[in-house]
Amino acid sequence: MKKAFFSDTPEILYKETDMADLVRNPCRFGCDVQIVCTRGSAEISTGIQSYNMRRGVGLFFLGGGLVQAVNPSPDFTVRMLLYPKEVMLKALLPLDTDFLNYLHEYPCFDHLEEGASEQEWYGVMLWMDMAALLFSRSIPRFRRYIEQNFVQSMLMCLYNSVPLQRRSVALENAGRQMLCHQFVRLIRENSTQERMLSFYAGKLGISSRYLSDIVAENFDGKTPKQLIDAQLTAEIKVQLDNPELTVGEIAHYFNFPDHTSMSRFFKRNTGMSPKEYRTKRKTM
């Protein structure tokens, strides 16, 4: 079984794939991830959120996160890029703050939706073709400059492909729903280490009670703790799929006092102990 956690990638990686490896074994990516669907359909899950993928739909996860492919069609195919943190950081510096905020809160792009420019999807495919040309082979000289220029130019084109009206609506939506989007992003980025509601409320600059209200509004009455626990449970499952890690090591990674505490948490949320979960996975 492959290692479940990718802390980063030393260089831009490109591949065309059916994501079969991520159907049975979801992965947590520490690097930035771009996924563009070219054929078929599937659901991409990040734990507590899911995105319906079909031809023309793209995802861009700044900061990475948990990724799993669910119920892919037999012809499901994507073009996928992994970006090193260092390259992405330098590429993002000169970009418009509004776009970065938009990309953080709205990582899904439908390049073939009604009203999209006829050239939008064509342009996305050109960037993927360029990525295949550049990053499917060795680049002996100037690789870092090529990578940085590629990422920066591609993001600028992606920004220009987002209709002004859509960006304006997103900026106007700076109230309760935007706070909910930000809360979900914070969970995705921090749930492996932070489980206290006060941490997330503090990051958002609001009270725990107010956070509970907006989560209930946007998630069918669920509580923030339910979302945090659901994401953490999904993250634990990823690490349990790595046979090289003991339950104790996984508990330490997720900041539990001991393996017993994590086992209780996991069983409360799944109905199985970590050992039972691993046994079940081996028979699948």
mmCIF file of C-alpha atoms in Angstrom:
data_model
loop_
_atom_site.group_PDB
_atom_site.id
_atom_site.type_symbol
_atom_site.label_atom_id
_atom_site.label_comp_id
_atom_site.label_asym_id
_atom_site.label_seq_id
_atom_site.Cartn_x
_atom_site.Cartn_y
_atom_site.Cartn_z
ATOM 1 C CA MET A 1 0.000 0.000 0.000
ATOM 2 C CA LYS A 2 1.368 3.409 -0.900
ATOM 3 C CA LYS A 3 2.312 6.074 1.591
ATOM 4 C CA ALA A 4 -0.785 8.083 2.482
ATOM 5 C CA PHE A 5 0.823 11.469 3.080
ATOM 6 C CA PHE A 6 2.742 13.583 0.586
ATOM 7 C CA SER A 7 4.407 16.481 2.413
ATOM 8 C CA ASP A 8 5.527 18.201 -0.782
ATOM 9 C CA THR A 9 6.989 17.592 -4.212
ATOM 10 C CA PRO A 10 10.480 18.799 -5.183
ATOM 11 C CA GLU A 11 9.360 19.787 -8.686
ATOM 12 C CA ILE A 12 6.177 20.224 -10.698
ATOM 13 C CA LEU A 13 4.694 16.825 -11.502
ATOM 14 C CA TYR A 14 2.258 16.270 -14.373
ATOM 15 C CA LYS A 15 0.292 13.172 -15.286
ATOM 16 C CA GLU A 16 -2.861 12.055 -17.046
ATOM 17 C CA THR A 17 -4.653 9.562 -14.838
ATOM 18 C CA ASP A 18 -7.915 7.836 -13.938
ATOM 19 C CA MET A 19 -7.100 8.498 -10.261
ATOM 20 C CA ALA A 20 -7.579 4.791 -9.514
ATOM 21 C CA ASP A 21 -4.965 5.001 -6.741
ATOM 22 C CA LEU A 22 -7.121 7.605 -4.996
ATOM 23 C CA VAL A 23 -10.342 5.592 -5.117
ATOM 24 C CA ARG A 24 -9.386 2.970 -2.560
ATOM 25 C CA ASN A 25 -6.649 4.964 -0.832
ATOM 26 C CA PRO A 26 -7.291 8.699 -0.386
ATOM 27 C CA CYS A 27 -4.166 10.818 0.040
ATOM 28 C CA ARG A 28 -3.307 13.981 1.937
ATOM 29 C CA PHE A 29 -1.269 16.309 -0.243
ATOM 30 C CA GLY A 30 0.846 18.972 1.407
ATOM 31 C CA CYS A 31 1.668 20.501 -1.969
ATOM 32 C CA ASP A 32 -0.732 22.488 -4.159
ATOM 33 C CA VAL A 33 -2.919 20.338 -6.412
ATOM 34 C CA GLN A 34 -4.657 21.079 -9.718
ATOM 35 C CA ILE A 35 -7.085 18.587 -11.272
ATOM 36 C CA VAL A 36 -8.817 19.057 -14.641
ATOM 37 C CA CYS A 37 -11.376 16.494 -15.824
ATOM 38 C CA THR A 38 -11.184 15.699 -19.538
ATOM 39 C CA ARG A 39 -13.502 12.688 -19.734
ATOM 40 C CA GLY A 40 -16.112 10.851 -17.698
ATOM 41 C CA SER A 41 -17.284 11.797 -14.227
ATOM 42 C CA ALA A 42 -16.540 11.245 -10.540
ATOM 43 C CA GLU A 43 -16.899 12.871 -7.169
ATOM 44 C CA ILE A 44 -13.795 14.349 -5.566
ATOM 45 C CA SER A 45 -14.016 14.315 -1.779
ATOM 46 C CA THR A 46 -11.871 16.390 0.572
ATOM 47 C CA GLY A 47 -13.447 14.964 3.715
ATOM 48 C CA ILE A 48 -16.425 17.165 4.520
ATOM 49 C CA GLN A 49 -16.772 18.628 1.031
ATOM 50 C CA SER A 50 -17.344 17.002 -2.342
ATOM 51 C CA TYR A 51 -17.105 18.287 -5.906
ATOM 52 C CA ASN A 52 -18.829 16.759 -8.929
ATOM 53 C CA MET A 53 -16.264 16.315 -11.677
ATOM 54 C CA ARG A 54 -17.089 15.994 -15.363
ATOM 55 C CA ARG A 55 -15.469 17.142 -18.570
ATOM 56 C CA GLY A 56 -14.632 20.835 -18.298
ATOM 57 C CA VAL A 57 -14.518 21.022 -14.497
ATOM 58 C CA GLY A 58 -11.276 21.862 -12.714
ATOM 59 C CA LEU A 59 -10.172 21.982 -9.081
ATOM 60 C CA PHE A 60 -7.307 23.979 -7.610
ATOM 61 C CA PHE A 61 -6.424 23.232 -3.991
ATOM 62 C CA LEU A 62 -4.031 25.849 -2.638
ATOM 63 C CA GLY A 63 -2.252 24.310 0.321
ATOM 64 C CA GLY A 64 -3.237 20.820 -0.740
ATOM 65 C CA GLY A 65 -5.421 18.693 1.517
ATOM 66 C CA LEU A 66 -7.121 15.314 1.530
ATOM 67 C CA VAL A 67 -8.201 14.060 -1.903
ATOM 68 C CA GLN A 68 -10.254 10.975 -2.754
ATOM 69 C CA ALA A 69 -11.983 9.946 -5.986
ATOM 70 C CA VAL A 70 -15.470 8.504 -5.398
ATOM 71 C CA ASN A 71 -17.668 6.552 -7.840
ATOM 72 C CA PRO A 72 -15.633 7.269 -10.990
ATOM 73 C CA SER A 73 -17.149 6.331 -14.330
ATOM 74 C CA PRO A 74 -15.199 3.725 -16.356
ATOM 75 C CA ASP A 75 -13.879 6.456 -18.666
ATOM 76 C CA PHE A 76 -13.013 8.976 -15.928
ATOM 77 C CA THR A 77 -9.789 10.776 -16.853
ATOM 78 C CA VAL A 78 -8.092 13.861 -15.469
ATOM 79 C CA ARG A 79 -4.960 15.873 -16.084
ATOM 80 C CA MET A 80 -3.286 16.466 -12.751
ATOM 81 C CA LEU A 81 -0.502 18.774 -11.582
ATOM 82 C CA LEU A 82 1.328 18.891 -8.248
ATOM 83 C CA TYR A 83 3.123 22.152 -7.448
ATOM 84 C CA PRO A 84 6.040 22.599 -4.993
ATOM 85 C CA LYS A 85 5.304 24.980 -2.118
ATOM 86 C CA GLU A 86 8.339 27.124 -2.861
ATOM 87 C CA VAL A 87 7.420 27.609 -6.524
ATOM 88 C CA MET A 88 3.792 28.382 -5.715
ATOM 89 C CA LEU A 89 4.713 30.873 -2.998
ATOM 90 C CA LYS A 90 6.926 32.893 -5.343
ATOM 91 C CA ALA A 91 4.355 32.739 -8.133
ATOM 92 C CA LEU A 92 1.555 34.018 -5.887
ATOM 93 C CA LEU A 93 3.380 37.076 -4.543
ATOM 94 C CA PRO A 94 2.504 39.533 -7.338
ATOM 95 C CA LEU A 95 -1.057 38.290 -7.859
ATOM 96 C CA ASP A 96 -4.185 40.180 -6.896
ATOM 97 C CA THR A 97 -5.278 39.499 -3.307
ATOM 98 C CA ASP A 98 -8.934 39.308 -4.336
ATOM 99 C CA PHE A 99 -8.147 36.456 -6.721
ATOM 100 C CA LEU A 100 -6.174 34.553 -4.094
ATOM 101 C CA ASN A 101 -9.087 34.879 -1.677
ATOM 102 C CA TYR A 102 -11.444 33.727 -4.427
ATOM 103 C CA LEU A 103 -9.232 30.734 -5.224
ATOM 104 C CA HIS A 104 -9.060 29.751 -1.553
ATOM 105 C CA GLU A 105 -12.821 29.900 -1.045
ATOM 106 C CA TYR A 106 -13.990 28.729 -4.493
ATOM 107 C CA PRO A 107 -11.525 26.082 -5.741
ATOM 108 C CA CYS A 108 -13.910 24.634 -8.351
ATOM 109 C CA PHE A 109 -14.040 25.994 -11.912
ATOM 110 C CA ASP A 110 -16.546 24.937 -14.583
ATOM 111 C CA HIS A 111 -14.888 25.948 -17.833
ATOM 112 C CA LEU A 112 -17.789 24.661 -19.947
ATOM 113 C CA GLU A 113 -20.686 26.082 -17.959
ATOM 114 C CA GLU A 114 -23.354 28.128 -19.678
ATOM 115 C CA GLY A 115 -22.025 31.620 -20.282
ATOM 116 C CA ALA A 116 -18.360 30.613 -20.247
ATOM 117 C CA SER A 117 -16.197 31.980 -23.033
ATOM 118 C CA GLU A 118 -15.806 29.660 -26.018
ATOM 119 C CA GLN A 119 -12.043 30.040 -25.654
ATOM 120 C CA GLU A 120 -11.911 29.267 -21.927
ATOM 121 C CA TRP A 121 -11.766 25.459 -22.148
ATOM 122 C CA TYR A 122 -9.475 25.648 -25.165
ATOM 123 C CA GLY A 123 -7.111 27.831 -23.146
ATOM 124 C CA VAL A 124 -7.121 25.455 -20.167
ATOM 125 C CA MET A 125 -6.239 22.544 -22.444
ATOM 126 C CA LEU A 126 -3.395 24.547 -23.969
ATOM 127 C CA TRP A 127 -1.942 25.072 -20.480
ATOM 128 C CA MET A 128 -2.263 21.349 -19.763
ATOM 129 C CA ASP A 129 -0.540 20.558 -23.068
ATOM 130 C CA MET A 130 2.268 22.922 -22.126
ATOM 131 C CA ALA A 131 2.568 21.265 -18.706
ATOM 132 C CA ALA A 132 2.801 17.853 -20.376
ATOM 133 C CA LEU A 133 5.509 19.145 -22.697
ATOM 134 C CA LEU A 134 7.548 20.796 -19.944
ATOM 135 C CA PHE A 135 7.144 18.536 -16.936
ATOM 136 C CA SER A 136 6.892 15.026 -18.362
ATOM 137 C CA ARG A 137 10.632 14.974 -19.021
ATOM 138 C CA SER A 138 13.870 16.094 -17.455
ATOM 139 C CA ILE A 139 14.778 19.792 -17.656
ATOM 140 C CA PRO A 140 18.539 20.039 -17.066
ATOM 141 C CA ARG A 141 18.768 23.838 -16.845
ATOM 142 C CA PHE A 142 16.598 26.711 -15.567
ATOM 143 C CA ARG A 143 13.880 24.356 -14.293
ATOM 144 C CA ARG A 144 12.924 26.552 -11.316
ATOM 145 C CA TYR A 145 12.549 29.633 -13.538
ATOM 146 C CA ILE A 146 10.467 27.683 -16.036
ATOM 147 C CA GLU A 147 8.249 26.302 -13.261
ATOM 148 C CA GLN A 148 7.692 29.687 -11.647
ATOM 149 C CA ASN A 149 6.932 31.408 -14.946
ATOM 150 C CA PHE A 150 4.526 28.631 -15.920
ATOM 151 C CA VAL A 151 2.586 28.768 -12.645
ATOM 152 C CA GLN A 152 2.408 32.555 -12.559
ATOM 153 C CA SER A 153 1.258 32.902 -16.165
ATOM 154 C CA MET A 154 -1.241 30.042 -15.861
ATOM 155 C CA LEU A 155 -2.794 31.541 -12.710
ATOM 156 C CA MET A 156 -3.097 34.954 -14.349
ATOM 157 C CA CYS A 157 -4.934 33.382 -17.278
ATOM 158 C CA LEU A 158 -7.138 31.427 -14.870
ATOM 159 C CA TYR A 159 -7.950 34.687 -13.070
ATOM 160 C CA ASN A 160 -8.934 36.329 -16.340
ATOM 161 C CA SER A 161 -11.186 33.379 -17.176
ATOM 162 C CA VAL A 162 -13.327 34.007 -14.086
ATOM 163 C CA PRO A 163 -16.113 36.387 -15.173
ATOM 164 C CA LEU A 164 -16.035 39.752 -13.415
ATOM 165 C CA GLN A 165 -19.646 39.261 -12.361
ATOM 166 C CA ARG A 166 -18.783 35.998 -10.599
ATOM 167 C CA ARG A 167 -15.846 37.599 -8.783
ATOM 168 C CA SER A 168 -18.030 40.528 -7.756
ATOM 169 C CA VAL A 169 -20.701 38.233 -6.347
ATOM 170 C CA ALA A 170 -18.044 36.356 -4.385
ATOM 171 C CA LEU A 171 -16.684 39.600 -2.950
ATOM 172 C CA GLU A 172 -20.165 40.802 -2.040
ATOM 173 C CA ASN A 173 -20.775 37.476 -0.337
ATOM 174 C CA ALA A 174 -18.467 38.512 2.476
ATOM 175 C CA GLY A 175 -20.936 37.857 5.272
ATOM 176 C CA ARG A 176 -22.149 34.691 6.906
ATOM 177 C CA GLN A 177 -21.756 32.391 3.896
ATOM 178 C CA MET A 178 -18.200 33.581 3.245
ATOM 179 C CA LEU A 179 -17.326 32.934 6.884
ATOM 180 C CA CYS A 180 -18.671 29.422 6.424
ATOM 181 C CA HIS A 181 -16.440 28.906 3.361
ATOM 182 C CA GLN A 182 -13.473 30.150 5.376
ATOM 183 C CA PHE A 183 -14.333 27.829 8.263
ATOM 184 C CA VAL A 184 -14.382 24.823 5.920
ATOM 185 C CA ARG A 185 -10.996 25.814 4.512
ATOM 186 C CA LEU A 186 -9.566 26.177 8.021
ATOM 187 C CA ILE A 187 -10.847 22.706 8.904
ATOM 188 C CA ARG A 188 -9.235 21.264 5.790
ATOM 189 C CA GLU A 189 -5.915 22.886 6.671
ATOM 190 C CA ASN A 190 -5.866 22.448 10.466
ATOM 191 C CA SER A 191 -8.087 19.555 11.567
ATOM 192 C CA THR A 192 -5.128 17.199 11.872
ATOM 193 C CA GLN A 193 -3.867 19.246 14.828
ATOM 194 C CA GLU A 194 -6.699 21.499 16.013
ATOM 195 C CA ARG A 195 -10.053 20.201 17.255
ATOM 196 C CA MET A 196 -11.229 22.998 19.555
ATOM 197 C CA LEU A 197 -14.058 25.202 18.281
ATOM 198 C CA SER A 198 -12.447 28.206 19.976
ATOM 199 C CA PHE A 199 -9.402 27.894 17.686
ATOM 200 C CA TYR A 200 -11.495 28.237 14.525
ATOM 201 C CA ALA A 201 -13.715 30.976 15.932
ATOM 202 C CA GLY A 202 -10.597 32.889 16.945
ATOM 203 C CA LYS A 203 -9.090 32.536 13.467
ATOM 204 C CA LEU A 204 -12.298 33.942 11.990
ATOM 205 C CA GLY A 205 -12.570 36.703 14.590
ATOM 206 C CA ILE A 206 -16.062 35.682 15.692
ATOM 207 C CA SER A 207 -17.626 34.027 18.724
ATOM 208 C CA SER A 208 -18.089 30.271 18.953
ATOM 209 C CA ARG A 209 -21.839 30.788 19.173
ATOM 210 C CA TYR A 210 -21.931 32.866 15.981
ATOM 211 C CA LEU A 211 -19.859 30.234 14.193
ATOM 212 C CA SER A 212 -22.306 27.563 15.335
ATOM 213 C CA ASP A 213 -25.194 29.598 13.925
ATOM 214 C CA ILE A 214 -23.696 30.069 10.453
ATOM 215 C CA VAL A 215 -22.610 26.419 10.215
ATOM 216 C CA ALA A 216 -26.119 25.271 11.129
ATOM 217 C CA GLU A 217 -27.525 27.544 8.402
ATOM 218 C CA ASN A 218 -25.239 26.203 5.680
ATOM 219 C CA PHE A 219 -24.884 22.537 6.675
ATOM 220 C CA ASP A 220 -28.437 21.417 7.399
ATOM 221 C CA GLY A 221 -28.296 21.972 11.139
ATOM 222 C CA LYS A 222 -24.903 20.360 11.737
ATOM 223 C CA THR A 223 -22.591 21.726 14.406
ATOM 224 C CA PRO A 224 -19.004 22.917 13.850
ATOM 225 C CA LYS A 225 -17.795 20.012 16.001
ATOM 226 C CA GLN A 226 -19.529 17.524 13.721
ATOM 227 C CA LEU A 227 -17.708 18.981 10.713
ATOM 228 C CA ILE A 228 -14.348 19.034 12.507
ATOM 229 C CA ASP A 229 -14.810 15.441 13.679
ATOM 230 C CA ALA A 230 -15.895 14.293 10.200
ATOM 231 C CA GLN A 231 -12.798 15.807 8.596
ATOM 232 C CA LEU A 232 -10.490 14.415 11.273
ATOM 233 C CA THR A 233 -12.052 10.958 10.902
ATOM 234 C CA ALA A 234 -11.401 11.074 7.158
ATOM 235 C CA GLU A 235 -7.797 12.131 7.811
ATOM 236 C CA ILE A 236 -7.276 9.253 10.276
ATOM 237 C CA LYS A 237 -8.607 6.782 7.710
ATOM 238 C CA VAL A 238 -5.970 7.995 5.264
ATOM 239 C CA GLN A 239 -3.173 7.267 7.718
ATOM 240 C CA LEU A 240 -4.647 3.914 8.766
ATOM 241 C CA ASP A 241 -4.278 2.859 5.135
ATOM 242 C CA ASN A 242 -0.514 3.125 5.585
ATOM 243 C CA PRO A 243 0.575 -0.259 7.040
ATOM 244 C CA GLU A 244 3.970 1.160 8.022
ATOM 245 C CA LEU A 245 2.372 3.324 10.727
ATOM 246 C CA THR A 246 1.265 1.970 14.099
ATOM 247 C CA VAL A 247 -1.924 3.225 15.728
ATOM 248 C CA GLY A 248 0.259 4.888 18.357
ATOM 249 C CA GLU A 249 2.259 6.757 15.708
ATOM 250 C CA ILE A 250 -0.944 7.907 14.027
ATOM 251 C CA ALA A 251 -2.346 9.081 17.367
ATOM 252 C CA HIS A 252 0.839 11.083 17.967
ATOM 253 C CA TYR A 253 0.655 12.622 14.482
ATOM 254 C CA PHE A 254 -2.910 13.788 15.136
ATOM 255 C CA ASN A 255 -2.015 15.214 18.539
ATOM 256 C CA PHE A 256 -4.034 12.748 20.640
ATOM 257 C CA PRO A 257 -2.734 12.112 24.186
ATOM 258 C CA ASP A 258 -2.364 8.388 23.413
ATOM 259 C CA HIS A 259 -3.590 5.681 21.054
ATOM 260 C CA THR A 260 -6.487 4.819 23.379
ATOM 261 C CA SER A 261 -7.911 8.334 23.057
ATOM 262 C CA MET A 262 -7.735 8.191 19.281
ATOM 263 C CA SER A 263 -9.269 4.711 19.216
ATOM 264 C CA ARG A 264 -12.226 5.932 21.283
ATOM 265 C CA PHE A 265 -12.679 8.945 19.002
ATOM 266 C CA PHE A 266 -12.472 6.808 15.869
ATOM 267 C CA LYS A 267 -14.917 4.180 17.133
ATOM 268 C CA ARG A 268 -17.376 6.857 18.251
ATOM 269 C CA ASN A 269 -17.418 8.272 14.717
ATOM 270 C CA THR A 270 -17.201 5.083 12.634
ATOM 271 C CA GLY A 271 -18.501 2.271 14.839
ATOM 272 C CA MET A 272 -15.165 0.462 14.418
ATOM 273 C CA SER A 273 -11.838 0.470 16.202
ATOM 274 C CA PRO A 274 -8.750 1.381 14.137
ATOM 275 C CA LYS A 275 -7.763 -2.301 14.156
ATOM 276 C CA GLU A 276 -11.203 -3.379 12.927
ATOM 277 C CA TYR A 277 -11.069 -0.717 10.213
ATOM 278 C CA ARG A 278 -7.702 -1.962 8.989
ATOM 279 C CA THR A 279 -8.927 -5.562 8.963
ATOM 280 C CA LYS A 280 -11.990 -4.568 6.947
ATOM 281 C CA ARG A 281 -9.870 -2.649 4.438
ATOM 282 C CA LYS A 282 -7.655 -5.680 3.846
ATOM 283 C CA THR A 283 -10.684 -7.702 2.732
ATOM 284 C CA MET A 284 -11.939 -5.060 0.290
#
